PDB file of C-alpha atoms in Angstrom:
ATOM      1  CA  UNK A 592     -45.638  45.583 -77.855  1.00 82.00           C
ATOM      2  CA  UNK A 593     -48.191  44.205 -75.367  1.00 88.00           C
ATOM      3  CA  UNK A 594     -48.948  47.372 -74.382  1.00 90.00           C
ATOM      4  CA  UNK A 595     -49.835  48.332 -78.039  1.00 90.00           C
ATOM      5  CA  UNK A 596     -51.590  45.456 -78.792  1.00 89.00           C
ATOM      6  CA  UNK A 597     -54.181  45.896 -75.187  1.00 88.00           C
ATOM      7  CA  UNK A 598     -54.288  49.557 -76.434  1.00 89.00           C
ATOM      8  CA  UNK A 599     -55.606  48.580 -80.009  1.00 91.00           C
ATOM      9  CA  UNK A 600     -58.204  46.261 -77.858  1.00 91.00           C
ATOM     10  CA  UNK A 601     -56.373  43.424 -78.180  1.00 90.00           C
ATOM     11  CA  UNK A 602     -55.237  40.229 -75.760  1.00 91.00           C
ATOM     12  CA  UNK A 603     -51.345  39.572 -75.358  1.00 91.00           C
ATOM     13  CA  UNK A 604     -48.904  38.168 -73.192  1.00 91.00           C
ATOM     14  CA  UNK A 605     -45.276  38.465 -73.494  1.00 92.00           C
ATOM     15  CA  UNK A 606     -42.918  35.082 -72.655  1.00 91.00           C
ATOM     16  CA  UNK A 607     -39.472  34.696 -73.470  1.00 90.00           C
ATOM     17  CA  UNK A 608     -36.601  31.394 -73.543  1.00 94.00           C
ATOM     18  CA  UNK A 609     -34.241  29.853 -75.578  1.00 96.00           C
ATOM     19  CA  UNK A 610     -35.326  27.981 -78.482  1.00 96.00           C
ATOM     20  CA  UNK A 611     -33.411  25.513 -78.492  1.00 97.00           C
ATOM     21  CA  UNK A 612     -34.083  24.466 -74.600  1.00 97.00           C
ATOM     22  CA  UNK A 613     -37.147  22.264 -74.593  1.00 97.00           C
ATOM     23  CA  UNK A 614     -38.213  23.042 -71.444  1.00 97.00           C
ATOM     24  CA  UNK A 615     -38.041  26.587 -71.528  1.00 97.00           C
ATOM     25  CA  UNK A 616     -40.069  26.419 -74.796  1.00 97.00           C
ATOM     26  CA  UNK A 617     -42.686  23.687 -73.516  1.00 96.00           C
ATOM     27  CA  UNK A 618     -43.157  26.745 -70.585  1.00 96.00           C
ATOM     28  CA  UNK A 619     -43.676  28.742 -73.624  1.00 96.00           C
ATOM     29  CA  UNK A 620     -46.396  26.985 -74.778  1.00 97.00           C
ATOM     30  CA  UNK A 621     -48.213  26.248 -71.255  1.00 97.00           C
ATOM     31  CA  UNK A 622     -48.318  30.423 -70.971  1.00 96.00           C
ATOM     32  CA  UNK A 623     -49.902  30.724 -74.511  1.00 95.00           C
ATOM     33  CA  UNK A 624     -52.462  28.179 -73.562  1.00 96.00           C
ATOM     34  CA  UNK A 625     -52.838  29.661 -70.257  1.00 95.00           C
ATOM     35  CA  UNK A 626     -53.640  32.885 -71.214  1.00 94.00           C
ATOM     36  CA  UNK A 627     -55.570  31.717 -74.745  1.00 95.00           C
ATOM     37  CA  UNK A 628     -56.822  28.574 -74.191  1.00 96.00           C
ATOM     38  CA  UNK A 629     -54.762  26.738 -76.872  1.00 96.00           C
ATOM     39  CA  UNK A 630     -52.390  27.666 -79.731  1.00 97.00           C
ATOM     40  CA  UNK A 631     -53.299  27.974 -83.303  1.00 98.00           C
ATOM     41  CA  UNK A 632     -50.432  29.848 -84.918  1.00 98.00           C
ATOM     42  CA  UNK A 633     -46.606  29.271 -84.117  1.00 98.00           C
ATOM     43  CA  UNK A 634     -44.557  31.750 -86.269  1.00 97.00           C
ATOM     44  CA  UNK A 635     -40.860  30.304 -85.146  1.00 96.00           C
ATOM     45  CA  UNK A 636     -38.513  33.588 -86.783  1.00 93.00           C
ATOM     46  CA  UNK A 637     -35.301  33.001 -84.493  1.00 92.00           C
ATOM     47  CA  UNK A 638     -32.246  32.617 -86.102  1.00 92.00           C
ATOM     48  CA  UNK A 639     -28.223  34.203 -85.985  1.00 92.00           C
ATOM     49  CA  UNK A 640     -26.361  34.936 -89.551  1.00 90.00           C
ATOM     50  CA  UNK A 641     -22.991  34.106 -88.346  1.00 93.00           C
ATOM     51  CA  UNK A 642     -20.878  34.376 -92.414  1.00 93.00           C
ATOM     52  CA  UNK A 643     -16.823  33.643 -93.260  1.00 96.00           C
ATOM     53  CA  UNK A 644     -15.377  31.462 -95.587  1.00 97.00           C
ATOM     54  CA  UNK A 645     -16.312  27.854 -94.802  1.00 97.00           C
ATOM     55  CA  UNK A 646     -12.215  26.901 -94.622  1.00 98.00           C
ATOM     56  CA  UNK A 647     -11.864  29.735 -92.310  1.00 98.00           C
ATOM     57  CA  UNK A 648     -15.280  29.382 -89.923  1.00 98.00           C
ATOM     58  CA  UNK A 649     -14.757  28.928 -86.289  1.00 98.00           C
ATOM     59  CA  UNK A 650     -16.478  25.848 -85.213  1.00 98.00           C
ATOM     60  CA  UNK A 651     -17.918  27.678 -82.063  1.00 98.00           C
ATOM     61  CA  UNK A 652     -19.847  29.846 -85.016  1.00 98.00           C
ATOM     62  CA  UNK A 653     -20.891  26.717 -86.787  1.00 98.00           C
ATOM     63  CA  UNK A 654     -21.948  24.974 -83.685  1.00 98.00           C
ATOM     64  CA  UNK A 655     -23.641  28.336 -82.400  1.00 98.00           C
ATOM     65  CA  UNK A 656     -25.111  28.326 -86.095  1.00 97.00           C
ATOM     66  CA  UNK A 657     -27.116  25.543 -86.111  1.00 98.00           C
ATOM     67  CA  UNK A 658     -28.203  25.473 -82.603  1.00 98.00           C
ATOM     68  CA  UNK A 659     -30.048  27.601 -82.826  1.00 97.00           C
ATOM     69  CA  UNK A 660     -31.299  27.840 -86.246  1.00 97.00           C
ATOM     70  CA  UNK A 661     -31.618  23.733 -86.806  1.00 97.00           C
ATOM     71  CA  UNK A 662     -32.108  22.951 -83.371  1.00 98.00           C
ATOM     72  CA  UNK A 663     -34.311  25.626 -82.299  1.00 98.00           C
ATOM     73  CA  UNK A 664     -36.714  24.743 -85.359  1.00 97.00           C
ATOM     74  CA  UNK A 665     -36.920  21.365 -83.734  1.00 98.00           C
ATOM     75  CA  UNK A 666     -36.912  22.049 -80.364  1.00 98.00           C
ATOM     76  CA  UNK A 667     -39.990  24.471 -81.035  1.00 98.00           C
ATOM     77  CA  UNK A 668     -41.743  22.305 -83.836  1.00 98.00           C
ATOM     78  CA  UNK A 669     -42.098  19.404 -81.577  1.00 97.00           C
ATOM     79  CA  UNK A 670     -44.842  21.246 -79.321  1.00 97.00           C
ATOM     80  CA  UNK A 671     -45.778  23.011 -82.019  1.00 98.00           C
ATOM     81  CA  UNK A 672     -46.801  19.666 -83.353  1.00 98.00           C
ATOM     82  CA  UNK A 673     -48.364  18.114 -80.211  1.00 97.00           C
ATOM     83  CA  UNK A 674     -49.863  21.104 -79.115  1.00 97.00           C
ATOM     84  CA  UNK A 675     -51.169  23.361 -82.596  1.00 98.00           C
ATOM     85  CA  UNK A 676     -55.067  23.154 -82.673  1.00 97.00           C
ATOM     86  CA  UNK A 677     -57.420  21.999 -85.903  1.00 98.00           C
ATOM     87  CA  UNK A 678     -56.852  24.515 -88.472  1.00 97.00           C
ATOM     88  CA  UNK A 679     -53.690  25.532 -86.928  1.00 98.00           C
ATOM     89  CA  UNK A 680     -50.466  26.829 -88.681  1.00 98.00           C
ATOM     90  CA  UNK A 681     -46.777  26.344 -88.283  1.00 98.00           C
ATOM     91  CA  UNK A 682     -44.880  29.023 -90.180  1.00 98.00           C
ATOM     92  CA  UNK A 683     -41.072  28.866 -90.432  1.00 98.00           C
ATOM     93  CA  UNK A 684     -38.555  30.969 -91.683  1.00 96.00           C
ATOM     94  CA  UNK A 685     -35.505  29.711 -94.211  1.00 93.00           C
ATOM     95  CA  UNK A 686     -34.213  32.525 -96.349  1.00 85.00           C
ATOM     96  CA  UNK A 687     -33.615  32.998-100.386  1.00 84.00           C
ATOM     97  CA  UNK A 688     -30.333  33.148 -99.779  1.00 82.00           C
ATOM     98  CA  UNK A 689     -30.313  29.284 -99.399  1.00 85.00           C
ATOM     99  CA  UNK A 690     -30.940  29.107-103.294  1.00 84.00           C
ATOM    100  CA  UNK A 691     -28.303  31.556-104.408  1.00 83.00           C
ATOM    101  CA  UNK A 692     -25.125  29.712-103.020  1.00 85.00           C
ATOM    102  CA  UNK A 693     -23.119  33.143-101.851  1.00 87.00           C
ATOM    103  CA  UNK A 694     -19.640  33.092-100.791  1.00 93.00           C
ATOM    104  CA  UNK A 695     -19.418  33.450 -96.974  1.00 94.00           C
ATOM    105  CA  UNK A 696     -22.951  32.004 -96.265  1.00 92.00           C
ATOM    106  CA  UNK A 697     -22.001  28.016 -96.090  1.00 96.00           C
ATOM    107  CA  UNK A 698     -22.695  27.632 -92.784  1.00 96.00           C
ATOM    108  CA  UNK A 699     -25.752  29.730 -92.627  1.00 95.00           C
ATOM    109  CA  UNK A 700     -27.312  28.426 -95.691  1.00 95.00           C
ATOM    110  CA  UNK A 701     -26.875  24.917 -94.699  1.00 96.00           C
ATOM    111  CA  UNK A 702     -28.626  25.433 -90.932  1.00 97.00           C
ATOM    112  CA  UNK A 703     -31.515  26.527 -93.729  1.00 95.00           C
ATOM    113  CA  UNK A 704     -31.510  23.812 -96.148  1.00 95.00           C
ATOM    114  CA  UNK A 705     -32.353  21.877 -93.088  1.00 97.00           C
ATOM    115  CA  UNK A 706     -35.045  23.618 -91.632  1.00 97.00           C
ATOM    116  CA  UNK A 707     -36.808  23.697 -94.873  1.00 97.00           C
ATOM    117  CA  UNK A 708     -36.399  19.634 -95.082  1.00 97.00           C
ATOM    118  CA  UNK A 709     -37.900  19.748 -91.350  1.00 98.00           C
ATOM    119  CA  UNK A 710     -40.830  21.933 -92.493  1.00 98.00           C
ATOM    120  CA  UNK A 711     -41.893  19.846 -95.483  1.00 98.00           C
ATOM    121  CA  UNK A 712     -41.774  16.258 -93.989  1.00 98.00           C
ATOM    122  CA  UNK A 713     -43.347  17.829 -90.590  1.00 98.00           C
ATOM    123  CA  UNK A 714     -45.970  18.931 -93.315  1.00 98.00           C
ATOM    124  CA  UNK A 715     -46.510  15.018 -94.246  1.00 98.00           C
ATOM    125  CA  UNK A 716     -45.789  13.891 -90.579  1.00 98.00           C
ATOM    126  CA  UNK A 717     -49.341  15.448 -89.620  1.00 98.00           C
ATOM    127  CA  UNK A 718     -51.341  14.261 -91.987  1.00 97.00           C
ATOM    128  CA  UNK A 719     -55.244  14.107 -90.452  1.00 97.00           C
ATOM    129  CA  UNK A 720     -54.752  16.605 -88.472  1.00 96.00           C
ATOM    130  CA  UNK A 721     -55.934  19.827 -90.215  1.00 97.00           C
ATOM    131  CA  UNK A 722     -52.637  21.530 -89.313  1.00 98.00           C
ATOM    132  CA  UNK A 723     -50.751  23.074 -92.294  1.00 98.00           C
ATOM    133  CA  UNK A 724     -46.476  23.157 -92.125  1.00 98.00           C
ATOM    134  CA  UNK A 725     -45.081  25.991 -94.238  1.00 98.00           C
ATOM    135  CA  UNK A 726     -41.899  27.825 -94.255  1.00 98.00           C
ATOM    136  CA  UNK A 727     -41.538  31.174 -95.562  1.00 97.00           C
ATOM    137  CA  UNK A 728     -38.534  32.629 -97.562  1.00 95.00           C
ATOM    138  CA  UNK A 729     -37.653  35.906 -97.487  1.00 93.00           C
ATOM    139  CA  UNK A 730     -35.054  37.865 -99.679  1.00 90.00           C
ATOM    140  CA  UNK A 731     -32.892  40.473 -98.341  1.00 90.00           C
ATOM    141  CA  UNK A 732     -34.973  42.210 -96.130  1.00 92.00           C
ATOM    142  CA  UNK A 733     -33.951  45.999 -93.956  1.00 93.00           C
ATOM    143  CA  UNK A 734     -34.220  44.358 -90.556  1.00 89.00           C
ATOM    144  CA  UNK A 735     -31.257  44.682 -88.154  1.00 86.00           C
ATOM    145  CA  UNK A 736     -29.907  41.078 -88.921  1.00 77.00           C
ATOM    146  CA  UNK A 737     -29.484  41.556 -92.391  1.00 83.00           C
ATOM    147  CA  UNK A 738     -28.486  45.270 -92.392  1.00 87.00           C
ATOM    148  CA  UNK A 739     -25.680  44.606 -89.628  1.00 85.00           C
ATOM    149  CA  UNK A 740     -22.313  45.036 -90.891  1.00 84.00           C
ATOM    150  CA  UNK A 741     -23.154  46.313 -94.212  1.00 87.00           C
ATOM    151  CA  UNK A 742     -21.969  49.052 -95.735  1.00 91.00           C
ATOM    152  CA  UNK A 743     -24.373  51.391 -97.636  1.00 93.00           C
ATOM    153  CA  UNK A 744     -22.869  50.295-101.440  1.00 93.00           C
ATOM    154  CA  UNK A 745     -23.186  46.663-100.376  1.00 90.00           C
ATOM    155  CA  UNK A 746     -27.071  47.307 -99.796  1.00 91.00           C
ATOM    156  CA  UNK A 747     -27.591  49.249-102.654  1.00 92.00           C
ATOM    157  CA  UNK A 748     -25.749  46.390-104.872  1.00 91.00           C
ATOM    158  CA  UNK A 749     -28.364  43.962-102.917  1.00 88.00           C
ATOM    159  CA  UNK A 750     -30.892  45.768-103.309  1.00 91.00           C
ATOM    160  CA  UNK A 751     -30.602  46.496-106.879  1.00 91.00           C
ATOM    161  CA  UNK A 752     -30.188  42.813-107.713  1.00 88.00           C
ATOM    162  CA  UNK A 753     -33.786  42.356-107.355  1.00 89.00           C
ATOM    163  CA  UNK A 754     -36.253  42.826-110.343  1.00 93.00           C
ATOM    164  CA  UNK A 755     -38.405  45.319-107.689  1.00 92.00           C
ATOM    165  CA  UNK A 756     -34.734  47.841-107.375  1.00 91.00           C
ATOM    166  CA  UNK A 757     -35.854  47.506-103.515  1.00 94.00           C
ATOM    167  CA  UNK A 758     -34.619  45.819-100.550  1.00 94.00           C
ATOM    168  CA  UNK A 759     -37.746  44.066 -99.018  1.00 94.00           C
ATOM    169  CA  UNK A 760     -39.405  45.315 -96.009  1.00 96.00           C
ATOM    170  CA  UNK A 761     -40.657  44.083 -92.802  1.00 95.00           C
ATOM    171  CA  UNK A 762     -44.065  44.584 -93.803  1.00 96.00           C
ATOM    172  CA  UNK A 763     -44.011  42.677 -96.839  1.00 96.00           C
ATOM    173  CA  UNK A 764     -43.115  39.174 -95.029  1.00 96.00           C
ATOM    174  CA  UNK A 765     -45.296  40.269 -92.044  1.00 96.00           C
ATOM    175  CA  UNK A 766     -48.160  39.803 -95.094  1.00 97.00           C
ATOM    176  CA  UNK A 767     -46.698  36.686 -96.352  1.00 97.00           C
ATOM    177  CA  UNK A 768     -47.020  35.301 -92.701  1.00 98.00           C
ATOM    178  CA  UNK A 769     -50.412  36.625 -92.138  1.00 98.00           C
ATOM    179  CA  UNK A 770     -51.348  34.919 -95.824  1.00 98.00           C
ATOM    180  CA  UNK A 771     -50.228  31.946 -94.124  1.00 98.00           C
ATOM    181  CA  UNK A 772     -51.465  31.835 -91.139  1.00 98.00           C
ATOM    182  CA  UNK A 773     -55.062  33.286 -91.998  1.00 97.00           C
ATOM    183  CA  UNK A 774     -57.884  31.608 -93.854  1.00 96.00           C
ATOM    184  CA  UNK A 775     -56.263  32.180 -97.082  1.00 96.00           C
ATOM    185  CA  UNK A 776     -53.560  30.048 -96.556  1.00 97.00           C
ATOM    186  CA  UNK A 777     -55.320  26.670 -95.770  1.00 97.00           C
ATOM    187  CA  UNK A 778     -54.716  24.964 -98.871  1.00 97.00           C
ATOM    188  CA  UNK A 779     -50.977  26.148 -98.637  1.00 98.00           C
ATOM    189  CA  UNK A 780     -48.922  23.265 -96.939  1.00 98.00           C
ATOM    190  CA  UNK A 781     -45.661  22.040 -96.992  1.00 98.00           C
ATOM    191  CA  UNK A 782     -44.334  24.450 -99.111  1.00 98.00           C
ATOM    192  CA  UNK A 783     -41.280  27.133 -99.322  1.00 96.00           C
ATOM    193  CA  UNK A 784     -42.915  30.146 -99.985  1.00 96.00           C
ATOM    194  CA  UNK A 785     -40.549  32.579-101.161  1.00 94.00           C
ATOM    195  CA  UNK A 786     -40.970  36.371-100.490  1.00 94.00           C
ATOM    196  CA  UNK A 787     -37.873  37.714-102.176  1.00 92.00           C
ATOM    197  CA  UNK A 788     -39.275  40.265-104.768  1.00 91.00           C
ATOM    198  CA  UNK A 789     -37.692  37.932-107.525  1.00 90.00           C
ATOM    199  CA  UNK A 790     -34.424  37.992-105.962  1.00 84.00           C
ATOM    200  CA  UNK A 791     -34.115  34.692-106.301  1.00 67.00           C
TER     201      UNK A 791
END
């Protein structure tokens, strides 16, 4: 990918960590503003779909579940918040799915519900400082994470549920996030923004 980008005339560095380790993710941030001078767009997508029964979930998956999906959105959000320039944006994910209360997704849903409460106080927490807090909230999209362990009548039931008759794509929440994080967005803040083709 960096390669692409520098080919395309572009400026990128890669950096990797754990989101939920604070110090590897505060190293995150020193490289962006290393190479860039400062950060003015955090787009924090990590996240694991772990799904059973609630009364039959392994606590290791619940416990693996929100680490990284409730406390990676913290652990990341915090620089994000220190660090995010005037007219910056903080984009989160929390999908649909947390509206639609599905059998199997307890766990997964609720790791969510709470990153969406994080985004929209975080929203009100930086008031003054020309920084907008969003989350968006995709439907069922064709990436690996939702596709995995699917078969192809399950996706075609998904997919059909939506008013579009499509599953969404990549692309399509790629230009929700660029909404967001672009001058089109600035008067969008603390809000869910749901990307779902009417799924939901």
């Amino acid at each position: 990918m960096v390669a692409a980008i520098a080919a395309a005339g572009g400026q990128a560095v890669a950096a990797g960590g754990d989101v939920a380790d604070a110090d590897e993710m505060t190293a995150l941030f020193d490289a962006a503003e290393r190479a860039f001078g400062g950060v003015d767009v955090v787009v924090n997508t990590a996240g694991i779909m772990l799904l059973a029964p609630l009364a039959e979930m392994a606590l290791d998956d619940v416990d693996r579940t929100l680490r990284v999906n409730v406390r990676g959105t913290f652990v990341v959000s915090q620089p994000a918040a220190r660090r995010l320039r005037p007219g910056g944006a903080l984009i989160n994910f929390s999908p649909s799915v947390t509206r639609l209360q599905q059998p199997t997704y307890a766990a997964y849903a609720a790791s969510k519900g709470a990153v969406e409460a994080m985004t929209l106080i975080l929203a009100r927490e930086l008031r003054g400082r020309d920084v907008t807090v969003n989350a968006v909230a995709p439907g069922p999209t064709a990436t690996p994470l939702f596709l995995d362990g699917k078969s192809q009548k399950v996706i075609d039931r998904i997919a059909g549920a939506a008013p579009l008759g499509r599953l969404g794509t990549p692309e399509d929440i790629a230009e929700t996030v660029a909404f967001l994080a672009g001058p089109g967005g600035r008067w969008t803040n603390g809000q869910i923004l749901c990307a779902n083709g009417g799924i939901a």
